[in-house]
Amino acid sequence: MAFRTVALLSDLGHADETVGTLHAIVRDIAAEAAVIDLTHDISPFDVRAAALALARATGYLPGEVVVVAAVEADDHRPVAVEVAGGRGILIGPDNGLLASAVAIAGGADRALVLDRDEYHLASPGAPSAMRDLMTPAAAHLCAGVPFSALGTEIDPALLLPGTLALPREPEPGQLVCEVMWVDRYGACQLNAGPDDVDGWGAHLELRVGDDVRAVRRVERSSELASGAVGLIVDRFGMCALAMHRRSAADELGLASGAAVTLASGEPNNVTTPVTFRSR
Amino acid sequence: MAFRTVALLSDLGHADETVGTLHAIVRDIAAEAAVIDLTHDISPFDVRAAALALARATGYLPGEVVVVAAVEADDHRPVAVEVAGGRGILIGPDNGLLASAVAIAGGADRALVLDRDEYHLASPGAPSAMRDLMTPAAAHLCAGVPFSALGTEIDPALLLPGTLALPREPEPGQLVCEVMWVDRYGACQLNAGPDDVDGWGAHLELRVGDDVRAVRRVERSSELASGAVGLIVDRFGMCALAMHRRSAADELGLASGAAVTLASGEPNNVTTPVTFRSR
Amino acid sequence: MAFRTVALLSDLGHADETVGTLHAIVRDIAAEAAVIDLTHDISPFDVRAAALALARATGYLPGEVVVVAAVEADDHRPVAVEVAGGRGILIGPDNGLLASAVAIAGGADRALVLDRDEYHLASPGAPSAMRDLMTPAAAHLCAGVPFSALGTEIDPALLLPGTLALPREPEPGQLVCEVMWVDRYGACQLNAGPDDVDGWGAHLELRVGDDVRAVRRVERSSELASGAVGLIVDRFGMCALAMHRRSAADELGLASGAAVTLASGEPNNVTTPVTFRSR
């Protein structure tokens, strides 16, 4: 058996039996394959959030894995992308959802459209791409069906790219970022890495709308005083705004997609003062 | 080993370790069996919702499967029902929860009451049927214990039937339906199939209380204009009220169990007009 | 392979891909190991709730199991504790989280600090103990790495103890308890067992703040009249306040950590009368 693991990511939620059905389908077609739920709690229809979660998980995937990642109500054609010299396959809609993960995995070796009905399940009504097409195709790969049998080959260069914004640097020492993701604990991951603020020192200005604050660069949020917001390099290697055991997103009124501006040095006109804890 | 997979469905939720405990029990008794969570987020004590979720999942179950499906605080006797010529066993309370699934699987071959203590776990206090009786019994089936050893055989015809309402047709071209289920995206599945509205054409009247609207029959909700409600055949082959990327349940004020009336043809006295998108 | 199952317990939630990543890590390091999620919905940072959930699950764990249990933002050193003659390993922070589980499993045979980097994953930024240290160490145990290779041995007697409060008995026939846990159905588990109220009879007084009620000892909550609160021995063998298909926590205004007083006999000055159902 070439592929041993099916990893699933979706917006299907757990309130009903849909995700369980996907597990049952894999078990039926490829009894030896393991099924991993990356997450199914992506907000309904949120392609960007799904793409980011998939990208964050990509570096941790095992070898011989088929990933199926999609959100509902998406009419883009279903595609399969071979990566890592054939050690991984990513299956999803051709809408950019897979793009960052493909790039992190080293780029696409081959790609195809999932258009071979014999590897799909019949739909009793409106088709569900995840249930009827993508998950069965993943299971058939685990059962030994070769990649090329799943559909018509296409040029990987023609797959829709992702649309992750880069941070803007309107002047040196100033960075306009976007909140990519708010984690369970309220940390706000930015679309900036530590290189983007390299040499800026430990004292920064954070501007969110009209709110201006001093933030300190720290290694861990536990270094921060109660009420203080810090800039950390988070567990994925990205810059994030965080507080100690409190939600920076709640404190700053931020959600995924919001814009924030970082600048080097202490701010002159702080609107929300905080007391830093002496280290 | 006769049975290879245990599929679980309950109202136990994921807030605590209860579901994890069920996995641990199966792993301890039958290490080679796979465990699939169909769902554990049935509303507390909701037998009807559990029965519907189980019925929807039944067609996707693998062979050699034991399904355990129950809700808490149910004092009905625990039973096991053999279906599909011995390829599947359904375990649950004798309260109708299993009835639709048994019918979909082709009817009961044999049934028994789970009354053999040697295949149960001791209860430190009030017994939990799912944890102490049903899941251990399912695991023992996977470990090779024969079906007949689990309890005292009973006549399958005496199992409590399900109580799913059929739609009423007070006059030709009019159908009084019940909302069986609202899915994560707000689509309202009705207790009617496409045959029930066969020949009614593309333009229908929907009556919810005093609200009268025009709804159009479409194949996919993406064909609908923003704000329009359509009637689709959903991914389970049932009629459902749906909107494009919005919740029809929220728009119409519907929940599981609500009554709606469909009629053929354009309504005369629309109370909520919508603009359809030209195709 | 010595260890066959990794059981995970955390406050990581399911909203993002973090838990899926833990499964992927185990699959990558020890493909044959099964992974069980005990629960990941512990409230953020709640060490006590995690310790209690782990303790409740301990008696149901299979043999040859490695348990990883932790909450985020915890800077205590990561430790591994061998129990049950080497049939189980508990991995977590040295903050008392593991203490009750270790005691239930018969006490610690050996313990060590997880300080061998070769069995950890590199952290791209701020380390995540669960992802980068504890879960990889658990997977390596399943892949055959001996326990003693994971780190530096320490005296198990020096591990931080748990801090579960015992009930107080200010005078005979009176017991001041704490609510340890509110389950999904609203039952309030107390830090008291049936021995603590032995000989008190079927009629008790319950005092919650200024609210005084009669409660009856029953075996199952289904024996209670609508609106009545009862004292049961719950499915873990602990005393719990419960109602029939209603939330005792909502009715009494109780949450985890709240204090309640039980006394033997009918109360003289009931503030909230209820009608008991005749049996």
PDB file of C-alpha atoms in Angstrom, chain B residues 9-196:
ATOM      1  CA  LEU B   9     -23.183   7.865  18.205  1.00  0.00           C
ATOM      2  CA  SER B  10     -24.442   9.638  21.318  1.00  0.00           C
ATOM      3  CA  ASP B  11     -25.368  12.839  23.119  1.00  0.00           C
ATOM      4  CA  LEU B  12     -22.285  12.608  25.363  1.00  0.00           C
ATOM      5  CA  GLY B  13     -20.563  15.683  23.934  1.00  0.00           C
ATOM      6  CA  HIS B  14     -16.829  16.357  23.958  1.00  0.00           C
ATOM      7  CA  ALA B  15     -16.548  18.712  26.922  1.00  0.00           C
ATOM      8  CA  ASP B  16     -15.210  15.960  29.160  1.00  0.00           C
ATOM      9  CA  GLU B  17     -13.384  12.650  28.885  1.00  0.00           C
ATOM     10  CA  THR B  18     -16.448  10.380  28.529  1.00  0.00           C
ATOM     11  CA  VAL B  19     -16.080   9.723  24.797  1.00  0.00           C
ATOM     12  CA  GLY B  20     -12.343   9.206  25.216  1.00  0.00           C
ATOM     13  CA  THR B  21     -13.164   6.607  27.841  1.00  0.00           C
ATOM     14  CA  LEU B  22     -15.276   4.683  25.315  1.00  0.00           C
ATOM     15  CA  HIS B  23     -12.310   4.598  22.935  1.00  0.00           C
ATOM     16  CA  ALA B  24     -10.090   3.372  25.767  1.00  0.00           C
ATOM     17  CA  ILE B  25     -12.546   0.597  26.645  1.00  0.00           C
ATOM     18  CA  VAL B  26     -12.604  -0.711  23.069  1.00  0.00           C
ATOM     19  CA  ARG B  27      -8.832  -0.463  22.828  1.00  0.00           C
ATOM     20  CA  ASP B  28      -8.494  -2.490  26.027  1.00  0.00           C
ATOM     21  CA  ILE B  29     -10.888  -5.270  24.998  1.00  0.00           C
ATOM     22  CA  ALA B  30     -10.249  -5.424  21.230  1.00  0.00           C
ATOM     23  CA  ALA B  31      -6.944  -3.753  20.408  1.00  0.00           C
ATOM     24  CA  GLU B  32      -7.253  -4.340  16.663  1.00  0.00           C
ATOM     25  CA  ALA B  33     -10.672  -2.702  16.245  1.00  0.00           C
ATOM     26  CA  ALA B  34     -10.983   0.782  14.773  1.00  0.00           C
ATOM     27  CA  VAL B  35     -13.321   3.222  16.514  1.00  0.00           C
ATOM     28  CA  ILE B  36     -15.288   5.797  14.517  1.00  0.00           C
ATOM     29  CA  ASP B  37     -17.189   8.640  16.169  1.00  0.00           C
ATOM     30  CA  LEU B  38     -20.289   9.206  14.039  1.00  0.00           C
ATOM     31  CA  THR B  39     -21.193  12.111  16.293  1.00  0.00           C
ATOM     32  CA  HIS B  40     -21.511  12.758  20.015  1.00  0.00           C
ATOM     33  CA  ASP B  41     -23.138  16.177  19.727  1.00  0.00           C
ATOM     34  CA  ILE B  42     -26.768  15.053  19.622  1.00  0.00           C
ATOM     35  CA  SER B  43     -28.718  17.385  21.918  1.00  0.00           C
ATOM     36  CA  PRO B  44     -29.001  15.860  25.394  1.00  0.00           C
ATOM     37  CA  PHE B  45     -31.710  13.152  25.546  1.00  0.00           C
ATOM     38  CA  ASP B  46     -32.874  13.751  21.931  1.00  0.00           C
ATOM     39  CA  VAL B  47     -33.746  10.222  20.770  1.00  0.00           C
ATOM     40  CA  ARG B  48     -35.291  11.447  17.516  1.00  0.00           C
ATOM     41  CA  ALA B  49     -32.208  13.433  16.468  1.00  0.00           C
ATOM     42  CA  ALA B  50     -30.001  10.447  17.291  1.00  0.00           C
ATOM     43  CA  ALA B  51     -32.238   8.146  15.232  1.00  0.00           C
ATOM     44  CA  LEU B  52     -32.101  10.501  12.241  1.00  0.00           C
ATOM     45  CA  ALA B  53     -28.324  10.943  12.360  1.00  0.00           C
ATOM     46  CA  LEU B  54     -27.875   7.190  12.608  1.00  0.00           C
ATOM     47  CA  ALA B  55     -30.224   6.624   9.672  1.00  0.00           C
ATOM     48  CA  ARG B  56     -28.353   9.155   7.531  1.00  0.00           C
ATOM     49  CA  ALA B  57     -25.026   7.460   8.324  1.00  0.00           C
ATOM     50  CA  THR B  58     -26.185   3.889   7.831  1.00  0.00           C
ATOM     51  CA  GLY B  59     -25.623   3.702   4.081  1.00  0.00           C
ATOM     52  CA  TYR B  60     -21.989   4.713   4.572  1.00  0.00           C
ATOM     53  CA  LEU B  61     -21.014   2.197   7.218  1.00  0.00           C
ATOM     54  CA  PRO B  62     -18.278  -0.299   6.376  1.00  0.00           C
ATOM     55  CA  GLY B  63     -18.812  -4.051   6.610  1.00  0.00           C
ATOM     56  CA  GLU B  64     -18.026  -5.959   9.814  1.00  0.00           C
ATOM     57  CA  VAL B  65     -19.198  -3.047  11.923  1.00  0.00           C
ATOM     58  CA  VAL B  66     -20.787  -2.774  15.348  1.00  0.00           C
ATOM     59  CA  VAL B  67     -22.689   0.470  15.898  1.00  0.00           C
ATOM     60  CA  VAL B  68     -23.433   1.726  19.401  1.00  0.00           C
ATOM     61  CA  ALA B  69     -26.034   4.508  19.484  1.00  0.00           C
ATOM     62  CA  ALA B  70     -27.712   5.869  22.602  1.00  0.00           C
ATOM     63  CA  VAL B  71     -28.619   8.944  24.591  1.00  0.00           C
ATOM     64  CA  GLU B  72     -28.232   9.344  28.334  1.00  0.00           C
ATOM     65  CA  ALA B  73     -30.953   8.989  30.989  1.00  0.00           C
ATOM     66  CA  ASP B  74     -32.772   6.339  28.995  1.00  0.00           C
ATOM     67  CA  ASP B  75     -34.043   3.393  31.012  1.00  0.00           C
ATOM     68  CA  HIS B  76     -35.109   1.228  28.068  1.00  0.00           C
ATOM     69  CA  ARG B  77     -33.517  -2.210  27.913  1.00  0.00           C
ATOM     70  CA  PRO B  78     -30.256  -2.344  25.916  1.00  0.00           C
ATOM     71  CA  VAL B  79     -30.574  -4.503  22.809  1.00  0.00           C
ATOM     72  CA  ALA B  80     -28.367  -5.723  19.963  1.00  0.00           C
ATOM     73  CA  VAL B  81     -29.786  -6.226  16.478  1.00  0.00           C
ATOM     74  CA  GLU B  82     -28.088  -8.226  13.750  1.00  0.00           C
ATOM     75  CA  VAL B  83     -28.525  -6.895  10.211  1.00  0.00           C
ATOM     76  CA  ALA B  84     -27.240  -7.501   6.680  1.00  0.00           C
ATOM     77  CA  GLY B  85     -26.748 -11.235   7.079  1.00  0.00           C
ATOM     78  CA  GLY B  86     -24.474 -10.785  10.066  1.00  0.00           C
ATOM     79  CA  ARG B  87     -22.212  -8.110   8.547  1.00  0.00           C
ATOM     80  CA  GLY B  88     -23.448  -5.489  10.976  1.00  0.00           C
ATOM     81  CA  ILE B  89     -24.728  -5.235  14.555  1.00  0.00           C
ATOM     82  CA  LEU B  90     -26.629  -2.263  15.947  1.00  0.00           C
ATOM     83  CA  ILE B  91     -26.558  -1.798  19.731  1.00  0.00           C
ATOM     84  CA  GLY B  92     -28.773   0.699  21.539  1.00  0.00           C
ATOM     85  CA  PRO B  93     -31.815   1.135  23.735  1.00  0.00           C
ATOM     86  CA  ASP B  94     -35.097  -0.517  22.743  1.00  0.00           C
ATOM     87  CA  ASN B  95     -36.883   2.817  22.282  1.00  0.00           C
ATOM     88  CA  GLY B  96     -37.045   3.135  18.505  1.00  0.00           C
ATOM     89  CA  LEU B  97     -33.662   4.868  18.162  1.00  0.00           C
ATOM     90  CA  LEU B  98     -32.292   2.026  16.021  1.00  0.00           C
ATOM     91  CA  ALA B  99     -35.473   1.401  14.007  1.00  0.00           C
ATOM     92  CA  SER B 100     -34.808   3.477  10.890  1.00  0.00           C
ATOM     93  CA  ALA B 101     -31.211   2.287  10.643  1.00  0.00           C
ATOM     94  CA  VAL B 102     -32.320  -1.327  10.964  1.00  0.00           C
ATOM     95  CA  ALA B 103     -34.854  -0.793   8.175  1.00  0.00           C
ATOM     96  CA  ILE B 104     -32.270   0.898   5.928  1.00  0.00           C
ATOM     97  CA  ALA B 105     -29.886  -2.004   6.556  1.00  0.00           C
ATOM     98  CA  GLY B 106     -32.529  -4.435   5.299  1.00  0.00           C
ATOM     99  CA  GLY B 107     -34.300  -5.375   8.523  1.00  0.00           C
ATOM    100  CA  ALA B 108     -33.357  -7.327  11.634  1.00  0.00           C
ATOM    101  CA  ASP B 109     -32.052 -10.867  11.276  1.00  0.00           C
ATOM    102  CA  ARG B 110     -31.797 -11.527  15.011  1.00  0.00           C
ATOM    103  CA  ALA B 111     -32.090  -9.508  18.200  1.00  0.00           C
ATOM    104  CA  LEU B 112     -31.206  -9.974  21.846  1.00  0.00           C
ATOM    105  CA  VAL B 113     -31.237  -8.196  25.171  1.00  0.00           C
ATOM    106  CA  LEU B 114     -27.748  -7.400  26.500  1.00  0.00           C
ATOM    107  CA  ASP B 115     -28.143  -9.220  29.808  1.00  0.00           C
ATOM    108  CA  ARG B 116     -24.887 -11.154  30.186  1.00  0.00           C
ATOM    109  CA  ASP B 117     -22.896  -9.437  32.900  1.00  0.00           C
ATOM    110  CA  GLU B 118     -19.606 -11.089  31.963  1.00  0.00           C
ATOM    111  CA  TYR B 119     -19.448  -8.839  28.878  1.00  0.00           C
ATOM    112  CA  HIS B 120     -20.145  -5.657  30.828  1.00  0.00           C
ATOM    113  CA  LEU B 121     -18.028  -3.441  33.038  1.00  0.00           C
ATOM    114  CA  ALA B 122     -18.818  -2.990  36.716  1.00  0.00           C
ATOM    115  CA  SER B 123     -20.418   0.380  37.506  1.00  0.00           C
ATOM    116  CA  PRO B 124     -18.853   2.240  40.447  1.00  0.00           C
ATOM    117  CA  GLY B 125     -22.186   4.045  40.929  1.00  0.00           C
ATOM    118  CA  ALA B 126     -25.192   4.722  38.726  1.00  0.00           C
ATOM    119  CA  PRO B 127     -24.664   2.641  35.590  1.00  0.00           C
ATOM    120  CA  SER B 128     -23.930   4.324  32.279  1.00  0.00           C
ATOM    121  CA  ALA B 129     -25.476   2.053  29.628  1.00  0.00           C
ATOM    122  CA  MET B 130     -23.180   3.323  26.889  1.00  0.00           C
ATOM    123  CA  ARG B 131     -19.972   2.971  28.933  1.00  0.00           C
ATOM    124  CA  ASP B 132     -20.717  -0.067  31.083  1.00  0.00           C
ATOM    125  CA  LEU B 133     -22.909  -2.250  28.840  1.00  0.00           C
ATOM    126  CA  MET B 134     -23.124  -1.308  25.178  1.00  0.00           C
ATOM    127  CA  THR B 135     -19.564  -0.300  24.328  1.00  0.00           C
ATOM    128  CA  PRO B 136     -17.992  -3.266  26.156  1.00  0.00           C
ATOM    129  CA  ALA B 137     -20.419  -5.601  24.346  1.00  0.00           C
ATOM    130  CA  ALA B 138     -19.436  -4.062  21.002  1.00  0.00           C
ATOM    131  CA  ALA B 139     -15.761  -4.493  21.837  1.00  0.00           C
ATOM    132  CA  HIS B 140     -16.275  -8.127  22.820  1.00  0.00           C
ATOM    133  CA  LEU B 141     -17.889  -8.761  19.422  1.00  0.00           C
ATOM    134  CA  CYS B 142     -14.718  -7.386  17.823  1.00  0.00           C
ATOM    135  CA  ALA B 143     -12.641  -9.607  20.095  1.00  0.00           C
ATOM    136  CA  GLY B 144     -14.429 -12.680  18.756  1.00  0.00           C
ATOM    137  CA  VAL B 145     -17.304 -13.280  21.191  1.00  0.00           C
ATOM    138  CA  PRO B 146     -20.239 -14.644  19.165  1.00  0.00           C
ATOM    139  CA  PHE B 147     -23.375 -12.510  18.885  1.00  0.00           C
ATOM    140  CA  SER B 148     -25.562 -15.069  20.598  1.00  0.00           C
ATOM    141  CA  ALA B 149     -23.370 -15.088  23.711  1.00  0.00           C
ATOM    142  CA  LEU B 150     -24.159 -11.450  24.534  1.00  0.00           C
ATOM    143  CA  GLY B 151     -27.669 -11.997  25.847  1.00  0.00           C
ATOM    144  CA  THR B 152     -31.093 -13.520  25.627  1.00  0.00           C
ATOM    145  CA  GLU B 153     -32.586 -13.732  22.167  1.00  0.00           C
ATOM    146  CA  ILE B 154     -35.846 -11.849  21.559  1.00  0.00           C
ATOM    147  CA  ASP B 155     -38.238 -11.565  18.636  1.00  0.00           C
ATOM    148  CA  PRO B 156     -37.010  -8.664  16.452  1.00  0.00           C
ATOM    149  CA  ALA B 157     -40.628  -7.946  15.527  1.00  0.00           C
ATOM    150  CA  LEU B 158     -41.242  -6.870  19.123  1.00  0.00           C
ATOM    151  CA  LEU B 159     -38.592  -4.127  19.122  1.00  0.00           C
ATOM    152  CA  LEU B 160     -40.122  -0.676  19.539  1.00  0.00           C
ATOM    153  CA  PRO B 161     -40.662   0.955  16.133  1.00  0.00           C
ATOM    154  CA  GLY B 162     -39.440   4.419  15.199  1.00  0.00           C
ATOM    155  CA  THR B 163     -41.872   7.292  15.128  1.00  0.00           C
ATOM    156  CA  LEU B 164     -40.883   9.339  12.101  1.00  0.00           C
ATOM    157  CA  ALA B 165     -43.882  11.227  10.761  1.00  0.00           C
ATOM    158  CA  LEU B 166     -44.790  10.945   7.096  1.00  0.00           C
ATOM    159  CA  PRO B 167     -45.789  14.095   5.210  1.00  0.00           C
ATOM    160  CA  ARG B 168     -49.562  14.681   4.849  1.00  0.00           C
ATOM    161  CA  GLU B 169     -51.219  15.565   1.540  1.00  0.00           C
ATOM    162  CA  PRO B 170     -54.486  17.289   2.549  1.00  0.00           C
ATOM    163  CA  GLU B 171     -55.284  17.895  -1.130  1.00  0.00           C
ATOM    164  CA  PRO B 172     -53.438  17.126  -4.378  1.00  0.00           C
ATOM    165  CA  GLY B 173     -50.544  19.494  -4.957  1.00  0.00           C
ATOM    166  CA  GLN B 174     -50.256  20.369  -1.262  1.00  0.00           C
ATOM    167  CA  LEU B 175     -47.891  18.760   1.234  1.00  0.00           C
ATOM    168  CA  VAL B 176     -47.664  19.371   4.981  1.00  0.00           C
ATOM    169  CA  CYS B 177     -44.109  18.483   5.989  1.00  0.00           C
ATOM    170  CA  GLU B 178     -42.012  18.455   9.128  1.00  0.00           C
ATOM    171  CA  VAL B 179     -38.479  19.784   9.441  1.00  0.00           C
ATOM    172  CA  MET B 180     -36.478  16.692  10.405  1.00  0.00           C
ATOM    173  CA  TRP B 181     -33.063  18.310  10.770  1.00  0.00           C
ATOM    174  CA  VAL B 182     -31.300  21.631  10.353  1.00  0.00           C
ATOM    175  CA  ASP B 183     -27.745  21.129   9.153  1.00  0.00           C
ATOM    176  CA  ARG B 184     -24.679  23.216  10.062  1.00  0.00           C
ATOM    177  CA  TYR B 185     -25.331  25.550   7.131  1.00  0.00           C
ATOM    178  CA  GLY B 186     -28.982  26.129   7.977  1.00  0.00           C
ATOM    179  CA  ALA B 187     -30.581  23.868   5.355  1.00  0.00           C
ATOM    180  CA  CYS B 188     -33.876  22.405   6.623  1.00  0.00           C
ATOM    181  CA  GLN B 189     -34.310  18.769   5.676  1.00  0.00           C
ATOM    182  CA  LEU B 190     -37.990  17.784   5.302  1.00  0.00           C
ATOM    183  CA  ASN B 191     -39.669  14.414   5.759  1.00  0.00           C
ATOM    184  CA  ALA B 192     -40.341  14.333   2.021  1.00  0.00           C
ATOM    185  CA  GLY B 193     -38.433  12.998  -0.952  1.00  0.00           C
ATOM    186  CA  PRO B 194     -38.390  14.168  -4.568  1.00  0.00           C
ATOM    187  CA  ASP B 195     -41.196  11.704  -5.423  1.00  0.00           C
ATOM    188  CA  ASP B 196     -43.533  13.608  -3.099  1.00  0.00           C
TER     189      ASP B 196
END
